């Protein structure tokens, strides 16, 4: 359970907002180790989303380096970066982002469709396993709008895990859920973290969740405060 | 990628109403073009068949050099004499693409009934060749009405009738010849002149099928022969309806006291070869020492009506085609632009899951392809059904410039449909590409956050 | 009263003008006489020579005329012998031995070279055309009235003619034949070398009509009129049912 999965070195990132430049990250450094279950906490606007986006390779830093397994993500060409996301990173979004016309099984299957080397039978097995892992085996043929919020987020979790990523990034995964469901989702993530050894990095502003995770990274004004 | 196609098809169902509207626009556009094109194809083959076979232009018309322009004023100088005819026939016989060769003598004169005379334009034909041409499968398929005499039988069936002639319906009417040879039942023509002012003059004019044809001989003197009307026919063009006469080549040569013909016509096995073959044959004929010109049937000087009509129909089809194309493009552009806009965050999600830009583009192009192909298929069914219904209804109409009526037939061909598909499908994809490309090139984070905002 | 005087003056002026310019119909009637337009019977012979594209063809006719009728019988070349053109007023019949019925033909139709069918029969411009004197000109040194003729009917030989009639002898000396649109397409000149006596009066008679193609001046057709003489012809001669049988 050692080795650096993600390493951020002196990362700066600011956004243009009209004429002014709004700094989001100011020289942030951070390291995530394999198998860690880390919560990212901070007030809204503190730079949580920006940090997750940089780690996930869907945004680029203004300066500094974001290394995923030692590779500087920003230097990769777009297709390479897409492949990296597909094979090493799973995303869980606040608003689930499921494809409404695909059923549970098909939604989970999406990341596997990209890698053509995976044979259909193996794909089916992996999707089934992922769907079972999140406890939705009975709902495999349901469409997203036939599911509750918690169930939808489980689908998203299954989709994030199906390609056996190194790292799962979750941006406010429980923000749209009630507290009971929130705890179930966190339980599920913890269980998967323990069982599969996947590194989890998720942002939240729910202080009640802090006690349940091994590591909490707090950021404020674009830097890590603890 | 089967799954990508499945996704594309499912996505089509997401905004059913919009995609239906777009699909309907494409389907109607396609069906409309299919019908219009089918109609144009029918008209083209009708006009072509009429020009080539019924106006006896042939696929290739062979005139003495300058004869096309000047044979009507100086027939003797610009006709082909017997020796030249034989040499032309020899060259044509050696060309395997030529199905049939015919000799034609064209002339003018006056046709009289004993009371009055009516000017005519005559065509002298070889009856056996004529019979084969009128019975040609192409003629029977495309223009059977005009190929059949209105009354009587083709010239070739009257070898024993001296001076057998066929008159256009208008000419027969002007001459008061309401009956033809077969209907006279052997009654001998009345001797002397009928009293044209008598109350029974009309009946007496119609009592025989005899006409006198007068004309200037190639030597320049007035001549006349007796003719016996064996059939009455309609000409392909209204303007020739009142003064056209078809006689045997031999009979007309007797009238004009010549062994010449005005032109020779070559009928080809393949319509499409006329243009290419014309210069080849002209060169060959010239090499054989013949100062002749060879004109393909679609030469404006030979078939002004065909060329003019096709030009007009072509412009109409082109104009409407451009409109349809514009409508199809715009509705597709509209649909895809809205689709992409609605699914911006989804694009971001797909990109986050690792779909490359190209794969994203592929998803949308598949979607556009599926929509277009389904719409085109529906359009083809619709167009085919309408065409079949119209054809089955046997609607008849009177086209301008053409004598008699014709059936409104719409004959879209596979080639036409494929051409339309070959234009509309890539167009639809191009428009989709235009609508989608910029979005797929945006940074993933922008896609994910923009829509959320 | 005043009005009466005015109209009287007007009348005097009109008749004065009348004395100055002869009546067009009168002029035509006078000139027609020397081109066969005579009520009593006459006979003449015609030699027709046409030069076209450098080739010359000749033919000959015997013409018998009386009033509005004329009969032209082909005498040469031999192959055309026996063919007859019968002019009944403005109707022309072509009769050919062996042909079942005569064919009515048009006066305008080309007979040979530049000559129209109507050119070989007796001329009756006074009957066929509305004429107007439009001026005076000198043709070949002869002072002449210039007339414009417009066809009264469609079946006459020409639509429009410009006609010059000499002042002294009242003979048609030159004609320009015009299309409906007013283009000159043929030009003819006339010679009057023949003389004949009709009803005791001696008159000049046309001896030659020379027709030139306006667009191709080398194409010239000459109609020579020979041996005109007064002869009485029975009316039956000009009955179509008696011709050629």
mmCIF file of N, CA and C in Angstrom, chain B residues 303-370:
data_model
loop_
_atom_site.group_PDB
_atom_site.id
_atom_site.type_symbol
_atom_site.label_atom_id
_atom_site.label_comp_id
_atom_site.label_asym_id
_atom_site.label_seq_id
_atom_site.Cartn_x
_atom_site.Cartn_y
_atom_site.Cartn_z
ATOM 1 N N UNK B 303 -32.169 18.257 -82.736
ATOM 2 C CA UNK B 303 -33.400 18.127 -81.944
ATOM 3 C C UNK B 303 -33.555 19.324 -81.030
ATOM 4 N N UNK B 304 -33.888 20.482 -81.588
ATOM 5 C CA UNK B 304 -34.009 21.672 -80.757
ATOM 6 C C UNK B 304 -35.046 21.505 -79.650
ATOM 7 N N UNK B 305 -36.096 20.767 -79.938
ATOM 8 C CA UNK B 305 -37.145 20.611 -78.939
ATOM 9 C C UNK B 305 -36.643 19.774 -77.758
ATOM 10 N N UNK B 306 -35.960 18.678 -78.091
ATOM 11 C CA UNK B 306 -35.406 17.823 -77.036
ATOM 12 C C UNK B 306 -34.414 18.603 -76.181
ATOM 13 N N UNK B 307 -33.489 19.270 -76.847
ATOM 14 C CA UNK B 307 -32.439 19.975 -76.109
ATOM 15 C C UNK B 307 -33.033 21.111 -75.291
ATOM 16 N N UNK B 308 -33.953 21.857 -75.907
ATOM 17 C CA UNK B 308 -34.567 22.978 -75.205
ATOM 18 C C UNK B 308 -35.360 22.513 -73.996
ATOM 19 N N UNK B 309 -36.180 21.487 -74.205
ATOM 20 C CA UNK B 309 -37.003 20.984 -73.107
ATOM 21 C C UNK B 309 -36.130 20.443 -71.990
ATOM 22 N N UNK B 310 -35.111 19.686 -72.359
ATOM 23 C CA UNK B 310 -34.271 19.096 -71.327
ATOM 24 C C UNK B 310 -33.528 20.178 -70.565
ATOM 25 N N UNK B 311 -33.135 21.231 -71.272
ATOM 26 C CA UNK B 311 -32.464 22.340 -70.602
ATOM 27 C C UNK B 311 -33.374 22.948 -69.552
ATOM 28 N N UNK B 312 -34.633 23.126 -69.948
ATOM 29 C CA UNK B 312 -35.574 23.746 -69.043
ATOM 30 C C UNK B 312 -35.858 22.825 -67.848
ATOM 31 N N UNK B 313 -36.117 21.560 -68.163
ATOM 32 C CA UNK B 313 -36.406 20.610 -67.089
ATOM 33 C C UNK B 313 -35.203 20.495 -66.151
ATOM 34 N N UNK B 314 -34.025 20.486 -66.761
ATOM 35 C CA UNK B 314 -32.798 20.408 -65.969
ATOM 36 C C UNK B 314 -32.691 21.581 -65.001
ATOM 37 N N UNK B 315 -33.012 22.782 -65.499
ATOM 38 C CA UNK B 315 -32.909 23.949 -64.608
ATOM 39 C C UNK B 315 -33.914 23.856 -63.482
ATOM 40 N N UNK B 316 -35.113 23.386 -63.811
ATOM 41 C CA UNK B 316 -36.138 23.271 -62.769
ATOM 42 C C UNK B 316 -35.683 22.276 -61.707
ATOM 43 N N UNK B 317 -35.220 21.120 -62.171
ATOM 44 C CA UNK B 317 -34.767 20.084 -61.234
ATOM 45 C C UNK B 317 -33.612 20.611 -60.394
ATOM 46 N N UNK B 318 -32.707 21.307 -61.041
ATOM 47 C CA UNK B 318 -31.546 21.832 -60.332
ATOM 48 C C UNK B 318 -31.998 22.842 -59.274
ATOM 49 N N UNK B 319 -32.891 23.727 -59.704
ATOM 50 C CA UNK B 319 -33.369 24.774 -58.799
ATOM 51 C C UNK B 319 -34.036 24.152 -57.575
ATOM 52 N N UNK B 320 -34.968 23.240 -57.835
ATOM 53 C CA UNK B 320 -35.677 22.612 -56.724
ATOM 54 C C UNK B 320 -34.711 21.767 -55.900
ATOM 55 N N UNK B 321 -33.773 21.122 -56.598
ATOM 56 C CA UNK B 321 -32.770 20.322 -55.908
ATOM 57 C C UNK B 321 -31.961 21.160 -54.938
ATOM 58 N N UNK B 322 -31.595 22.353 -55.376
ATOM 59 C CA UNK B 322 -30.827 23.243 -54.498
ATOM 60 C C UNK B 322 -31.678 23.641 -53.296
ATOM 61 N N UNK B 323 -32.953 23.932 -53.561
ATOM 62 C CA UNK B 323 -33.847 24.285 -52.447
ATOM 63 C C UNK B 323 -33.957 23.137 -51.449
ATOM 64 N N UNK B 324 -34.200 21.944 -51.969
ATOM 65 C CA UNK B 324 -34.350 20.774 -51.099
ATOM 66 C C UNK B 324 -33.065 20.544 -50.303
ATOM 67 N N UNK B 325 -31.951 20.642 -50.998
ATOM 68 C CA UNK B 325 -30.668 20.456 -50.335
ATOM 69 C C UNK B 325 -30.491 21.464 -49.214
ATOM 70 N N UNK B 326 -30.884 22.698 -49.490
ATOM 71 C CA UNK B 326 -30.755 23.743 -48.481
ATOM 72 C C UNK B 326 -31.651 23.433 -47.278
ATOM 73 N N UNK B 327 -32.875 23.021 -47.566
ATOM 74 C CA UNK B 327 -33.806 22.711 -46.473
ATOM 75 C C UNK B 327 -33.270 21.552 -45.635
ATOM 76 N N UNK B 328 -32.818 20.508 -46.319
ATOM 77 C CA UNK B 328 -32.274 19.339 -45.610
ATOM 78 C C UNK B 328 -31.070 19.751 -44.779
ATOM 79 N N UNK B 329 -30.169 20.530 -45.368
ATOM 80 C CA UNK B 329 -28.959 20.936 -44.644
ATOM 81 C C UNK B 329 -29.317 21.766 -43.430
ATOM 82 N N UNK B 330 -30.212 22.721 -43.639
ATOM 83 C CA UNK B 330 -30.538 23.612 -42.526
ATOM 84 C C UNK B 330 -31.242 22.873 -41.398
ATOM 85 N N UNK B 331 -32.159 21.965 -41.741
ATOM 86 C CA UNK B 331 -32.842 21.284 -40.638
ATOM 87 C C UNK B 331 -31.871 20.363 -39.921
ATOM 88 N N UNK B 332 -30.958 19.773 -40.668
ATOM 89 C CA UNK B 332 -29.955 18.903 -40.042
ATOM 90 C C UNK B 332 -29.028 19.739 -39.162
ATOM 91 N N UNK B 333 -28.621 20.881 -39.681
ATOM 92 C CA UNK B 333 -27.727 21.760 -38.925
ATOM 93 C C UNK B 333 -28.409 22.193 -37.635
ATOM 94 N N UNK B 334 -29.657 22.586 -37.770
ATOM 95 C CA UNK B 334 -30.441 23.010 -36.617
ATOM 96 C C UNK B 334 -30.535 21.887 -35.593
ATOM 97 N N UNK B 335 -30.909 20.703 -36.055
ATOM 98 C CA UNK B 335 -31.090 19.578 -35.144
ATOM 99 C C UNK B 335 -29.787 19.242 -34.437
ATOM 100 N N UNK B 336 -28.709 19.164 -35.191
ATOM 101 C CA UNK B 336 -27.448 18.734 -34.582
ATOM 102 C C UNK B 336 -26.887 19.811 -33.658
ATOM 103 N N UNK B 337 -27.088 21.082 -34.050
ATOM 104 C CA UNK B 337 -26.605 22.155 -33.194
ATOM 105 C C UNK B 337 -27.315 22.099 -31.838
ATOM 106 N N UNK B 338 -28.635 21.937 -31.886
ATOM 107 C CA UNK B 338 -29.397 21.853 -30.633
ATOM 108 C C UNK B 338 -28.993 20.612 -29.828
ATOM 109 N N UNK B 339 -28.846 19.503 -30.521
ATOM 110 C CA UNK B 339 -28.464 18.255 -29.859
ATOM 111 C C UNK B 339 -27.156 18.427 -29.105
ATOM 112 N N UNK B 340 -26.193 19.017 -29.771
ATOM 113 C CA UNK B 340 -24.877 19.180 -29.166
ATOM 114 C C UNK B 340 -24.956 20.127 -27.974
ATOM 115 N N UNK B 341 -25.760 21.174 -28.173
ATOM 116 C CA UNK B 341 -25.920 22.144 -27.103
ATOM 117 C C UNK B 341 -26.524 21.481 -25.859
ATOM 118 N N UNK B 342 -27.554 20.685 -26.093
ATOM 119 C CA UNK B 342 -28.213 20.002 -24.980
ATOM 120 C C UNK B 342 -27.290 19.016 -24.295
ATOM 121 N N UNK B 343 -26.405 18.454 -25.062
ATOM 122 C CA UNK B 343 -25.602 17.362 -24.505
ATOM 123 C C UNK B 343 -24.172 17.760 -24.236
ATOM 124 N N UNK B 344 -23.966 19.050 -24.038
ATOM 125 C CA UNK B 344 -22.605 19.510 -23.796
ATOM 126 C C UNK B 344 -21.974 18.794 -22.602
ATOM 127 N N UNK B 345 -22.743 18.743 -21.518
ATOM 128 C CA UNK B 345 -22.170 18.115 -20.323
ATOM 129 C C UNK B 345 -21.939 16.623 -20.553
ATOM 130 N N UNK B 346 -22.842 16.046 -21.307
ATOM 131 C CA UNK B 346 -22.673 14.624 -21.605
ATOM 132 C C UNK B 346 -21.401 14.393 -22.437
ATOM 133 N N UNK B 347 -21.161 15.314 -23.349
ATOM 134 C CA UNK B 347 -19.924 15.203 -24.127
ATOM 135 C C UNK B 347 -18.738 15.252 -23.176
ATOM 136 N N UNK B 348 -18.832 16.190 -22.210
ATOM 137 C CA UNK B 348 -17.778 16.296 -21.224
ATOM 138 C C UNK B 348 -17.602 15.005 -20.438
ATOM 139 N N UNK B 349 -18.750 14.405 -20.059
ATOM 140 C CA UNK B 349 -18.694 13.161 -19.307
ATOM 141 C C UNK B 349 -18.021 12.056 -20.128
ATOM 142 N N UNK B 350 -18.442 11.943 -21.387
ATOM 143 C CA UNK B 350 -17.834 10.931 -22.260
ATOM 144 C C UNK B 350 -16.333 11.142 -22.399
ATOM 145 N N UNK B 351 -15.960 12.423 -22.554
ATOM 146 C CA UNK B 351 -14.536 12.729 -22.683
ATOM 147 C C UNK B 351 -13.820 12.342 -21.388
ATOM 148 N N UNK B 352 -14.449 12.644 -20.239
ATOM 149 C CA UNK B 352 -13.840 12.315 -18.962
ATOM 150 C C UNK B 352 -13.655 10.804 -18.827
ATOM 151 N N UNK B 353 -14.618 10.044 -19.347
ATOM 152 C CA UNK B 353 -14.490 8.582 -19.273
ATOM 153 C C UNK B 353 -13.423 8.058 -20.226
ATOM 154 N N UNK B 354 -12.909 8.945 -21.069
ATOM 155 C CA UNK B 354 -11.805 8.528 -21.933
ATOM 156 C C UNK B 354 -12.119 8.483 -23.414
ATOM 157 N N UNK B 355 -13.309 8.904 -23.779
ATOM 158 C CA UNK B 355 -13.594 8.950 -25.225
ATOM 159 C C UNK B 355 -12.755 10.050 -25.860
ATOM 160 N N UNK B 356 -12.138 9.734 -26.982
ATOM 161 C CA UNK B 356 -11.313 10.743 -27.651
ATOM 162 C C UNK B 356 -12.232 11.665 -28.448
ATOM 163 N N UNK B 357 -11.649 12.750 -28.914
ATOM 164 C CA UNK B 357 -12.422 13.694 -29.727
ATOM 165 C C UNK B 357 -13.000 12.992 -30.948
ATOM 166 N N UNK B 358 -12.153 12.197 -31.576
ATOM 167 C CA UNK B 358 -12.586 11.503 -32.769
ATOM 168 C C UNK B 358 -13.749 10.552 -32.473
ATOM 169 N N UNK B 359 -13.630 9.897 -31.308
ATOM 170 C CA UNK B 359 -14.727 8.981 -30.960
ATOM 171 C C UNK B 359 -16.021 9.730 -30.688
ATOM 172 N N UNK B 360 -15.892 10.911 -30.096
ATOM 173 C CA UNK B 360 -17.081 11.723 -29.859
ATOM 174 C C UNK B 360 -17.741 12.118 -31.174
ATOM 175 N N UNK B 361 -16.865 12.591 -32.075
ATOM 176 C CA UNK B 361 -17.348 12.974 -33.401
ATOM 177 C C UNK B 361 -18.036 11.784 -34.065
ATOM 178 N N UNK B 362 -17.398 10.619 -33.875
ATOM 179 C CA UNK B 362 -17.940 9.390 -34.444
ATOM 180 C C UNK B 362 -19.340 9.099 -33.919
ATOM 181 N N UNK B 363 -19.533 9.338 -32.618
ATOM 182 C CA UNK B 363 -20.852 9.088 -32.038
ATOM 183 C C UNK B 363 -21.913 9.957 -32.702
ATOM 184 N N UNK B 364 -21.599 11.226 -32.857
ATOM 185 C CA UNK B 364 -22.577 12.132 -33.454
ATOM 186 C C UNK B 364 -22.788 11.837 -34.944
ATOM 187 N N UNK B 365 -21.686 11.500 -35.603
ATOM 188 C CA UNK B 365 -21.823 11.187 -37.034
ATOM 189 C C UNK B 365 -22.672 9.934 -37.219
ATOM 190 N N UNK B 366 -22.503 8.982 -36.296
ATOM 191 C CA UNK B 366 -23.340 7.785 -36.373
ATOM 192 C C UNK B 366 -24.799 8.149 -36.170
ATOM 193 N N UNK B 367 -24.990 9.051 -35.235
ATOM 194 C CA UNK B 367 -26.347 9.468 -34.953
ATOM 195 C C UNK B 367 -26.951 10.132 -36.204
ATOM 196 N N UNK B 368 -26.165 11.023 -36.809
ATOM 197 C CA UNK B 368 -26.636 11.714 -38.014
ATOM 198 C C UNK B 368 -26.853 10.713 -39.142
ATOM 199 N N UNK B 369 -25.932 9.762 -39.246
ATOM 200 C CA UNK B 369 -26.074 8.756 -40.299
ATOM 201 C C UNK B 369 -27.348 7.958 -40.099
ATOM 202 N N UNK B 370 -27.553 7.531 -38.843
ATOM 203 C CA UNK B 370 -28.750 6.727 -38.557
ATOM 204 C C UNK B 370 -30.006 7.516 -38.897
#
